[in-house]
Short mmCIF file of C-alpha atoms and ligand atoms in Angstrom, two decimals:
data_model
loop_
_atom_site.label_atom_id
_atom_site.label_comp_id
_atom_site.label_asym_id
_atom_site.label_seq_id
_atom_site.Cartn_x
_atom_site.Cartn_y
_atom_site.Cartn_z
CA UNK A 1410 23.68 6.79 6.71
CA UNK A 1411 22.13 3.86 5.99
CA UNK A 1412 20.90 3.10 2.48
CA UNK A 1413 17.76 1.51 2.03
CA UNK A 1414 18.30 -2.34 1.62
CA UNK A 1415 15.28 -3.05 -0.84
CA UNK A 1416 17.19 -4.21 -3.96
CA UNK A 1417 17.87 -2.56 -6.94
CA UNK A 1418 17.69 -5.07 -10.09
CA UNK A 1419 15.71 -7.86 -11.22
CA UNK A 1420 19.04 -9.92 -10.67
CA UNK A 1421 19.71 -8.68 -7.01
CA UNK A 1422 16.47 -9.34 -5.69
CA UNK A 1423 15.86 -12.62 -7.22
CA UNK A 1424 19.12 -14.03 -6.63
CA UNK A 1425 18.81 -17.82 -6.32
CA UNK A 1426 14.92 -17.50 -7.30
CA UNK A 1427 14.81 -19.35 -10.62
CA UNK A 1428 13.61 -17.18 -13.69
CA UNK A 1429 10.02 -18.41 -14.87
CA UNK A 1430 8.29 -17.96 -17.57
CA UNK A 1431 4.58 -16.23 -18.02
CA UNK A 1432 1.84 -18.84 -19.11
CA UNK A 1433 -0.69 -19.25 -17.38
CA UNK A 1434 -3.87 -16.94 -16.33
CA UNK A 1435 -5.94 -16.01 -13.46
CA UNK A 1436 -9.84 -14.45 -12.19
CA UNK A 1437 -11.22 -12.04 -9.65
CA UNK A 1438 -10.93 -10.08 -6.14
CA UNK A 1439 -11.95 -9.56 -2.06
CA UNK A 1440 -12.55 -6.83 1.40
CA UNK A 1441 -11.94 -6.44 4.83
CA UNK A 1442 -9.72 -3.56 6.11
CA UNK A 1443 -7.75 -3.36 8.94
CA UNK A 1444 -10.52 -1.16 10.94
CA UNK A 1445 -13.10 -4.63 10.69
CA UNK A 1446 -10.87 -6.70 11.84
CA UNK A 1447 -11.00 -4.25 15.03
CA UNK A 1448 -14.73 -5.00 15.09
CA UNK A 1449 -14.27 -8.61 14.46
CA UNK A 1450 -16.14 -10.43 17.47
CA UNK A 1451 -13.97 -11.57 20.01
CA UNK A 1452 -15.58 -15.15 20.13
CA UNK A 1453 -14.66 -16.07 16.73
CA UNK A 1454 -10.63 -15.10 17.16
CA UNK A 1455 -7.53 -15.87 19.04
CA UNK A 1456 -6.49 -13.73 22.50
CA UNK A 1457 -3.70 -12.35 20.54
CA UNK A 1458 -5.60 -11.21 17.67
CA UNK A 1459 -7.85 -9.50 19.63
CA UNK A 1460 -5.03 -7.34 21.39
CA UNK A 1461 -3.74 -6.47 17.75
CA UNK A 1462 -7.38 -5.61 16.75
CA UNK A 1463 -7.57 -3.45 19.63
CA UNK A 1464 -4.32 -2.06 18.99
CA UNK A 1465 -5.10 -1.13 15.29
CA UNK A 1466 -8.54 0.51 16.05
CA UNK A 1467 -6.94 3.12 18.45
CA UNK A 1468 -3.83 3.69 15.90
CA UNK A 1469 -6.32 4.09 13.43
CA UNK A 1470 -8.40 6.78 14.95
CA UNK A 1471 -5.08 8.47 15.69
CA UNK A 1472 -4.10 8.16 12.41
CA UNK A 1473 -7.57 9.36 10.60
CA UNK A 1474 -7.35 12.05 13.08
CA UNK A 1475 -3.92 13.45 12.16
CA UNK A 1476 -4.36 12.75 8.65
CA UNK A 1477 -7.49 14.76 8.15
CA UNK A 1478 -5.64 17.72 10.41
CA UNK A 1479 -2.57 17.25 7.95
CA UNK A 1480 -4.12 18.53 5.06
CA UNK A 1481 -6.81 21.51 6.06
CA UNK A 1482 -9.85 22.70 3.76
CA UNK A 1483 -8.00 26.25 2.75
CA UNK A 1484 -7.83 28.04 -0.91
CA UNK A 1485 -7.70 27.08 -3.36
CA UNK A 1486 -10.83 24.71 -2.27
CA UNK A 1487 -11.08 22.59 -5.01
CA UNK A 1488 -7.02 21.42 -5.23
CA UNK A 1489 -7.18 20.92 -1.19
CA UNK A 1490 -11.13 19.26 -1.51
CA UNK A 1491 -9.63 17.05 -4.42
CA UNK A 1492 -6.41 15.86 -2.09
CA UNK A 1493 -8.83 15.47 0.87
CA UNK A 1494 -10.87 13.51 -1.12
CA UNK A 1495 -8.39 10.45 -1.81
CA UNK A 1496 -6.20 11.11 1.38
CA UNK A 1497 -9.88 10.21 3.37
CA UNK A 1498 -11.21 7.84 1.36
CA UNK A 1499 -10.53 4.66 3.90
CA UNK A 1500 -8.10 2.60 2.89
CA UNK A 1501 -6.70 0.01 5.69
CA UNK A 1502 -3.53 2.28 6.71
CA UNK A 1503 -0.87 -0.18 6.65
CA UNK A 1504 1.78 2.13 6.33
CA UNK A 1505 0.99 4.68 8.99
CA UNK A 1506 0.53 1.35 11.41
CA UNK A 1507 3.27 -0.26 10.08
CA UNK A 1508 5.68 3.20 11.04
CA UNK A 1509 3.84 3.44 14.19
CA UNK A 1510 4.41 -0.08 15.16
CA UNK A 1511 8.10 -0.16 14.51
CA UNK A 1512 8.65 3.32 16.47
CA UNK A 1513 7.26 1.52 19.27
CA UNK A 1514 9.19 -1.63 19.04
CA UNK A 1515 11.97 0.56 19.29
CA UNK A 1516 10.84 2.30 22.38
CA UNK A 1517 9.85 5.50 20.65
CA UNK A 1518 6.00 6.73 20.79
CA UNK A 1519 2.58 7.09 18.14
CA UNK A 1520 3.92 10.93 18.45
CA UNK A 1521 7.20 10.84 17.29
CA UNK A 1522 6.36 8.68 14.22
CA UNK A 1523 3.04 10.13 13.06
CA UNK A 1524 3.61 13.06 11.28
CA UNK A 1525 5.94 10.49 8.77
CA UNK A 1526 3.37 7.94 9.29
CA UNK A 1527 1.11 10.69 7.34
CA UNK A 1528 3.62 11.17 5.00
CA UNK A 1529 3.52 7.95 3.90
CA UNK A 1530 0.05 7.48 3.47
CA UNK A 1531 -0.16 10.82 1.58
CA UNK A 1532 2.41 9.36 -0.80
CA UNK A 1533 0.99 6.32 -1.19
CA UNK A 1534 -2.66 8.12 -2.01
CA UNK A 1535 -0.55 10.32 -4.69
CA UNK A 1536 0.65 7.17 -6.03
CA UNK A 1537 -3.37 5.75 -6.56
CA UNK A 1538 -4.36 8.48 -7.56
CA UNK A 1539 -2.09 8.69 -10.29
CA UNK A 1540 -1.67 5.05 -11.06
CA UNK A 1541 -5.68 5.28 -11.55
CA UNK A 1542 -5.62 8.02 -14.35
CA UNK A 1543 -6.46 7.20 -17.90
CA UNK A 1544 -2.86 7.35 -19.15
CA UNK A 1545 -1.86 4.69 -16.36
CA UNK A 1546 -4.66 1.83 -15.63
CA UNK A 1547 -6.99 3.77 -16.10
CA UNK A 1548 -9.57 2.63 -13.27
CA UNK A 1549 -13.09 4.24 -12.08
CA UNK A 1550 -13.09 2.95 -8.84
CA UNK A 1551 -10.48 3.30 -5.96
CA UNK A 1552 -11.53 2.45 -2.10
CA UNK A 1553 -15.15 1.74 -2.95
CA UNK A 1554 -15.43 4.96 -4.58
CA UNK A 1555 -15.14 6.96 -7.85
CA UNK A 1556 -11.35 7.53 -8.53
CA UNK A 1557 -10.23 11.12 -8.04
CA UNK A 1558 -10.03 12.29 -11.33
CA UNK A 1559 -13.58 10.91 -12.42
CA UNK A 1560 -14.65 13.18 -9.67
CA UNK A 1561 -12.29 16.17 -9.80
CA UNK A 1562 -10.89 15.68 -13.70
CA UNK A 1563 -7.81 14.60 -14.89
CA UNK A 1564 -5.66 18.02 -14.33
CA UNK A 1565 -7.04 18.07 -10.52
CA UNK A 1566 -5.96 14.63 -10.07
CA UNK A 1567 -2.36 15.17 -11.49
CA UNK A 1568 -1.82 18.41 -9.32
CA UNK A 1569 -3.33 16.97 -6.28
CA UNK A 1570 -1.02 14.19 -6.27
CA UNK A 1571 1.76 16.06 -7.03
CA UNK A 1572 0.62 18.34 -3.99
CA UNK A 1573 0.31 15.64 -1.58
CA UNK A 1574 3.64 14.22 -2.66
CA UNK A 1575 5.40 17.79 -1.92
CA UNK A 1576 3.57 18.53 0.98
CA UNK A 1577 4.32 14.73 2.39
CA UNK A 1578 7.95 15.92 3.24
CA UNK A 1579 7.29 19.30 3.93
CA UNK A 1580 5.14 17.56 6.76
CA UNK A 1581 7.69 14.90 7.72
CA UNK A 1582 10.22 18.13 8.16
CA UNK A 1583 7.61 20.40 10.09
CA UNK A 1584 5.34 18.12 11.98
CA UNK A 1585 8.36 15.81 13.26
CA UNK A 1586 8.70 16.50 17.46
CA UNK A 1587 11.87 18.85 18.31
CA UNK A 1588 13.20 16.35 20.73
CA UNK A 1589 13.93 13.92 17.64
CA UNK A 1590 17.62 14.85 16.95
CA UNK A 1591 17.53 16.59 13.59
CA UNK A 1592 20.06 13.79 11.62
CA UNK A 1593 17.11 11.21 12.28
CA UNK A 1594 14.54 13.58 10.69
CA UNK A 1595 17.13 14.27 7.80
CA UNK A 1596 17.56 10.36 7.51
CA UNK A 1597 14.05 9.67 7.38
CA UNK A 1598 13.27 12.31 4.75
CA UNK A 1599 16.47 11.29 2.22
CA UNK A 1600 15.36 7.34 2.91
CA UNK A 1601 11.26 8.32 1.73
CA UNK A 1602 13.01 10.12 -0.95
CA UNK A 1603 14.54 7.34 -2.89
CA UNK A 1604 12.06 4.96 -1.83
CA UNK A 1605 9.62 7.19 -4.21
CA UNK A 1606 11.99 7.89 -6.83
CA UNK A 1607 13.40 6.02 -10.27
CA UNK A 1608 15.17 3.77 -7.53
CA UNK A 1609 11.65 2.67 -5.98
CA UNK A 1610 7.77 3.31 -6.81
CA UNK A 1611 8.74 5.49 -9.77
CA UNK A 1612 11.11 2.79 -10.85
CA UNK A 1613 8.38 -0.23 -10.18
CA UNK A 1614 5.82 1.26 -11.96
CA UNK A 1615 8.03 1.91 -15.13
CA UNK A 1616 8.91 -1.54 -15.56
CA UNK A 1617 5.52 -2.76 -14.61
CA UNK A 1618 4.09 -0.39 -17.56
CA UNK A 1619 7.08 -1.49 -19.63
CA UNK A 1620 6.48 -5.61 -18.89
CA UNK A 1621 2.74 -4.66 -19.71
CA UNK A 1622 3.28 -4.51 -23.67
CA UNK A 1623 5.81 -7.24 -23.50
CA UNK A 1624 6.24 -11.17 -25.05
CA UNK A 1625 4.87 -12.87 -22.23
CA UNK A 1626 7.91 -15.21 -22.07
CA UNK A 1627 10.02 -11.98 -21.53
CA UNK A 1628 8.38 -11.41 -18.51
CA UNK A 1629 9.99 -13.83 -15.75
CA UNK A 1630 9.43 -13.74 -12.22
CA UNK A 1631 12.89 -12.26 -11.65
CA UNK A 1632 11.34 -9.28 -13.71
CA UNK A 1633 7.94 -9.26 -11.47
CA UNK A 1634 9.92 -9.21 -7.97
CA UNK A 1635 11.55 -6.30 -9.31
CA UNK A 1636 8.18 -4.67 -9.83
CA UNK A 1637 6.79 -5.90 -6.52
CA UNK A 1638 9.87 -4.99 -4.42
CA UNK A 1639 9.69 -1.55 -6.01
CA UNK A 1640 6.37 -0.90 -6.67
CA UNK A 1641 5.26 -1.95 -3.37
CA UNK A 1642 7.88 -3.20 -0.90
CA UNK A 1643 9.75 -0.04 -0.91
CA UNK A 1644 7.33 2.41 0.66
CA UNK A 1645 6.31 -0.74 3.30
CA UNK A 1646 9.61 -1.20 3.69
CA UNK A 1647 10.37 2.41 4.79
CA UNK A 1648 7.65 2.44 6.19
CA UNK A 1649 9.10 0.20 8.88
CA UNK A 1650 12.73 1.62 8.90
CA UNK A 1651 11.47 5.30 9.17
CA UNK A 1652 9.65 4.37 12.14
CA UNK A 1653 12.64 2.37 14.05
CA UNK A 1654 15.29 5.14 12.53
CA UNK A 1655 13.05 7.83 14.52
CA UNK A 1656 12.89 5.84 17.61
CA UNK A 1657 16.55 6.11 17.33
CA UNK A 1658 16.82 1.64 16.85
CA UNK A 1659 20.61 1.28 16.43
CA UNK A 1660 21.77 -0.47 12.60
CA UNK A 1661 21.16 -3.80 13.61
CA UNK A 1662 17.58 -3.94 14.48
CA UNK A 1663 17.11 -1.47 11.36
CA UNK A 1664 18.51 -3.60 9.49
CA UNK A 1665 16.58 -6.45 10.52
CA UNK A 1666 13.09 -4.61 10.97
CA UNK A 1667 14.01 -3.71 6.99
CA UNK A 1668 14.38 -7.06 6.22
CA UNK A 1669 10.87 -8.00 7.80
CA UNK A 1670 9.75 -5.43 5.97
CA UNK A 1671 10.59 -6.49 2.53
CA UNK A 1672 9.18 -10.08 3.28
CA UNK A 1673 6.05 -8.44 4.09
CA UNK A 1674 6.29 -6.44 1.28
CA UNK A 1675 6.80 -8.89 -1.13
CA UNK A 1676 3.52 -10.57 0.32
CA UNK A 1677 1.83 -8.03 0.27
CA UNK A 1678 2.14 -7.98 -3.40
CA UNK A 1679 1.09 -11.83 -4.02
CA UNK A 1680 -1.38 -11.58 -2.04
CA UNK A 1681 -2.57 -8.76 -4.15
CA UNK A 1682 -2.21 -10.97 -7.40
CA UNK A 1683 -4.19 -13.45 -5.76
CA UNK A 1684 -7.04 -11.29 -4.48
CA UNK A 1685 -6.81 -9.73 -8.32
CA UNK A 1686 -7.75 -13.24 -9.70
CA UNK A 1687 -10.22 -14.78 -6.95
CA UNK A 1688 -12.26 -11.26 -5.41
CA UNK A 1689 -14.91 -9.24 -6.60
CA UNK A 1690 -15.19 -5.47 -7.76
CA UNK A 1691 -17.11 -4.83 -4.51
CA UNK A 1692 -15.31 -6.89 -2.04
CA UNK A 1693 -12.16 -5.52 -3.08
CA UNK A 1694 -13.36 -1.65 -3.82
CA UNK A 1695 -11.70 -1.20 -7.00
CA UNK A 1696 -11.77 -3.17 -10.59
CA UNK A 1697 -11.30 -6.67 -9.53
CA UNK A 1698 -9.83 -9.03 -12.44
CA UNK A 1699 -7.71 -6.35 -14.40
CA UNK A 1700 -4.26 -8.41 -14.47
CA UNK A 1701 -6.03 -11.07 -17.08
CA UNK A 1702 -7.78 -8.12 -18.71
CA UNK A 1703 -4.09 -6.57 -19.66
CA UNK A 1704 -2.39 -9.50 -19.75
CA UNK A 1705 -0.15 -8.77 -16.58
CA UNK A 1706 2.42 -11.54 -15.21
CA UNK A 1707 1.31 -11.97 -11.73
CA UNK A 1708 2.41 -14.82 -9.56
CA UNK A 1709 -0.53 -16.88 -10.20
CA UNK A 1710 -0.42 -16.03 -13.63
CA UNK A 1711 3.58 -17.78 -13.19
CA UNK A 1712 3.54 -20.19 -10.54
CA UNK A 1713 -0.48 -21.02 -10.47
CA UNK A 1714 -2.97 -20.24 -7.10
CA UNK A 1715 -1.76 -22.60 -4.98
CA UNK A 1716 1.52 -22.04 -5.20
CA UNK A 1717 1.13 -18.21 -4.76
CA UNK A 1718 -0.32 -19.01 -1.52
CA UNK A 1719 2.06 -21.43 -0.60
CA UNK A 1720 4.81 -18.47 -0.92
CA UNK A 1721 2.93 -15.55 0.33
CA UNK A 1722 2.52 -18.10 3.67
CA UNK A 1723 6.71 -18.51 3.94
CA UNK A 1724 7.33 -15.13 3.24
CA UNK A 1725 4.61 -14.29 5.77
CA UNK A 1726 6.36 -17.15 8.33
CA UNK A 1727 9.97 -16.25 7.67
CA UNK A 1728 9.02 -12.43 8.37
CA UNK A 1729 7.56 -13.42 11.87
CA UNK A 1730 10.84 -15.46 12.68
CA UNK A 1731 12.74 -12.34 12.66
CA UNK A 1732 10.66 -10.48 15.11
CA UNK A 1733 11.34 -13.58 17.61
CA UNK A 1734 14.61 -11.62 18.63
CA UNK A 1735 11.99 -9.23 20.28
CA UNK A 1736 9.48 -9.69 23.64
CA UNK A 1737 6.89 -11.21 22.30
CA UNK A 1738 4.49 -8.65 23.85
CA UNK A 1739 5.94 -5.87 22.25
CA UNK A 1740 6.32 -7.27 19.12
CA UNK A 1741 2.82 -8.29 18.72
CA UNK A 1742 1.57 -5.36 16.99
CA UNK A 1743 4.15 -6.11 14.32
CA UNK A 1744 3.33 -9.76 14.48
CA UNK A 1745 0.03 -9.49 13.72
CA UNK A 1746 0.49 -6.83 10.97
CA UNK A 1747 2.51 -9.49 9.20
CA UNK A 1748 -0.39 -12.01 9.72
CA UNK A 1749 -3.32 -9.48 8.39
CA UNK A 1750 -0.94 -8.91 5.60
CA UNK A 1751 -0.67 -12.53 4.82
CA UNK A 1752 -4.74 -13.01 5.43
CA UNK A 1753 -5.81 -9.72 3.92
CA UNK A 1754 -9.23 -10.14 1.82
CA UNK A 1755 -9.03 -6.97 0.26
C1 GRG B 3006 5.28 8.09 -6.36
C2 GRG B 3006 6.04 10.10 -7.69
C3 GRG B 3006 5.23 8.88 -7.61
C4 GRG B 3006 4.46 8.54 -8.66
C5 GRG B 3006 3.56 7.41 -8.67
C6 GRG B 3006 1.69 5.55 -10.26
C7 GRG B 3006 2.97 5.29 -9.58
C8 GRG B 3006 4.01 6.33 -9.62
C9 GRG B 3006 3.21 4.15 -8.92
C10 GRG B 3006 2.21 3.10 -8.73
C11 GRG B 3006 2.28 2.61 -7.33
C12 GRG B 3006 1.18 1.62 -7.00
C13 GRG B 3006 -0.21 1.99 -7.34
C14 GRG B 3006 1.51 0.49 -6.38
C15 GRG B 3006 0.52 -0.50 -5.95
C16 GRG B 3006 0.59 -0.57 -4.46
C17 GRG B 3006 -0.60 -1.29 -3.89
C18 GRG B 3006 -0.56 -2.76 -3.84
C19 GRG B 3006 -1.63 -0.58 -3.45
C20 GRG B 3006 -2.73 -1.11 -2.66
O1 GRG B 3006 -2.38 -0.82 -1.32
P1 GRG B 3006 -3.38 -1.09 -0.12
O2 GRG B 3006 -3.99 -2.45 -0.31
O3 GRG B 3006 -4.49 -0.01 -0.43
O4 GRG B 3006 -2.68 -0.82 1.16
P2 GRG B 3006 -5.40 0.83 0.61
O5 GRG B 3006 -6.49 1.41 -0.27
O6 GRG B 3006 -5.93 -0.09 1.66
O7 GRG B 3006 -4.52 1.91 1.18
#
């Protein structure tokens, strides 16, 4: 079996990067999911953008679909209203697409990969939904709207994360088609598993919380990859892998999709910082400008705006390179996943 290759210390995933100190600071946030960019008029974009728009609006209604049959209204009402609550708030579904995509790359189908591409999306609203409560960054506003314990209370939003996070591979073990040979199943569960755990978000968000309270020269950017590439690459990362694994993609183009993945991933996450500094509140539907509020080392806060951009734009570029071993066509939706990561406004 295949480990997953995110990697596992500060030193390992910065290897070569040089270590740099915190000093400087940043300002505020931005919006537009992946469903607008399906509405985005045709005039104003390129061919190929419009076939990924396309693409994204049908996964998506798939995918809103399957997640709102995933988790039923049933008793006890309020738990199952609370989890429905967060699991259907919006939110631009990169995971789910990003599984979806990478099952079809491999020649597999939406079917095969969507009860994990649920999964991931109910892990990754558990992990909001408790990285919003008072005792983490305590935040009122998640996807435009009040976070789920503001609504629900703080108990509610502690058990209906941990019930989304239990039920996420109950539904990856149920839900997955018969004619997916069990080992790939099993594979796909163990991989989410320690992509969640102390060796990924768990992990991430403990030395995030950890860097939070520290010297700012203590803080280098080896330190904040770690966070990034735990925190956030690890579930995109999966979420790639777990699709191709299912597909039944032999170790090579795993291992390469993986590696696309944590390029993307790591992004992802300056792109975030960036948004964090330079967005509003609204644009970006939560609490735009908190990284300068609690002092958090971000890569603007290291490296400055411009150079931020300059790296989320290789990473973005060096990510597309690898999916040139691929027809182009068939690639695409991949392709321009990477390039709505790398554009994102929200
Ligand atoms: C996973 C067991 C377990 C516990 C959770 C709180 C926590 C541990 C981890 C924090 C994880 C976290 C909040 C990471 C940030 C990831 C991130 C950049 C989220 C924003 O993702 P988008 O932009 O959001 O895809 P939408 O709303 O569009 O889905």
């Amino acid at each position: 079996m295949q480990a997953l290759s995110f990697a596992t210390t500060p030193g390992a995933i910065a290897r070569g990067a040089p270590a740099r100190k915190a000093t400087v600071s940043a300002r505020r946030g931005a919006a537009r999911t992946v469903r607008a960019a399906a509405s985005a008029p045709a005039a104003a974009v390129e061919a190929s953008e419009v076939d990924f728009a396309a693409y994204i609006a049908e996964k998506n209604a798939a995918i809103e679909q399957a997640l709102s049959d995933s988790v039923p209204e049933m008793y006890p009402e309020r738990l199952h209203e609370s989890m429905r609550y967060s699991l259907l708030a919006g939110g631009k579904r990169i995971r789910p697409c990003l599984c979806i995509a990478a099952c079809e790359l491999m020649g597999g189908s939406m079917e095969t990969a969507m009860p994990t591409a649920c999964a991931l999306e109910m892990i990754h609203t558990m992990s909001l939904i408790h990285d919003d409560l008072p005792s983490m960054d305590n935040d009122d506003f998640r996807r435009g709207k009040p976070t789920n314990h503001k609504v629900y209370g703080e108990e509610m939003a502690i058990l209906a994360g941990d019930a989304l996070l239990s039920h996420a591979f109950e539904h990856i073990g149920r839900e997955t088609p018969k004619t997916v040979p069990a080992d790939r199943t099993l594979r796909v569960i163990v991989d989410v598993g320690k992509c969640v755990g102390s060796e990924g978000l768990v992990g991430g968000q403990v030395v995030d919380i950890m860097s939070e309270g520290a010297d700012a020269d203590e803080v280098t950017l080896d330190t904040l990859k770690y966070i990034h590439a735990h925190k956030t690459g690890a579930l995109l990362e999966v979420s790639v892998t777990a699709g191709a694994i299912l597909a039944g993609a032999d170790e090579e183009d795993v291992e390469r999709l993986g590696k696309y993945a944590q390029l993307i991933g790591l992004a992802f996450q300056v792109v975030d910082d960036i948004l964090d500094c330079t967005a509003t509140s609204e644009e970006l539907g939560k609490t735009a400008g908190k990284d300068e509020a609690v002092g958090k080392a971000t890569y603007p806060s290291l490296v400055g705006l411009e150079e931020s951009r300059k790296i989320a734009d290789d990473l973005i570029k060096e990510a597309k390179e690898l999916l040139s071993e691929y027809d182009r066509e068939k690639a695409a939706p991949l392709i321009g996943l990477a390039d709505y990561i790398g554009n994102r406004k929200n």
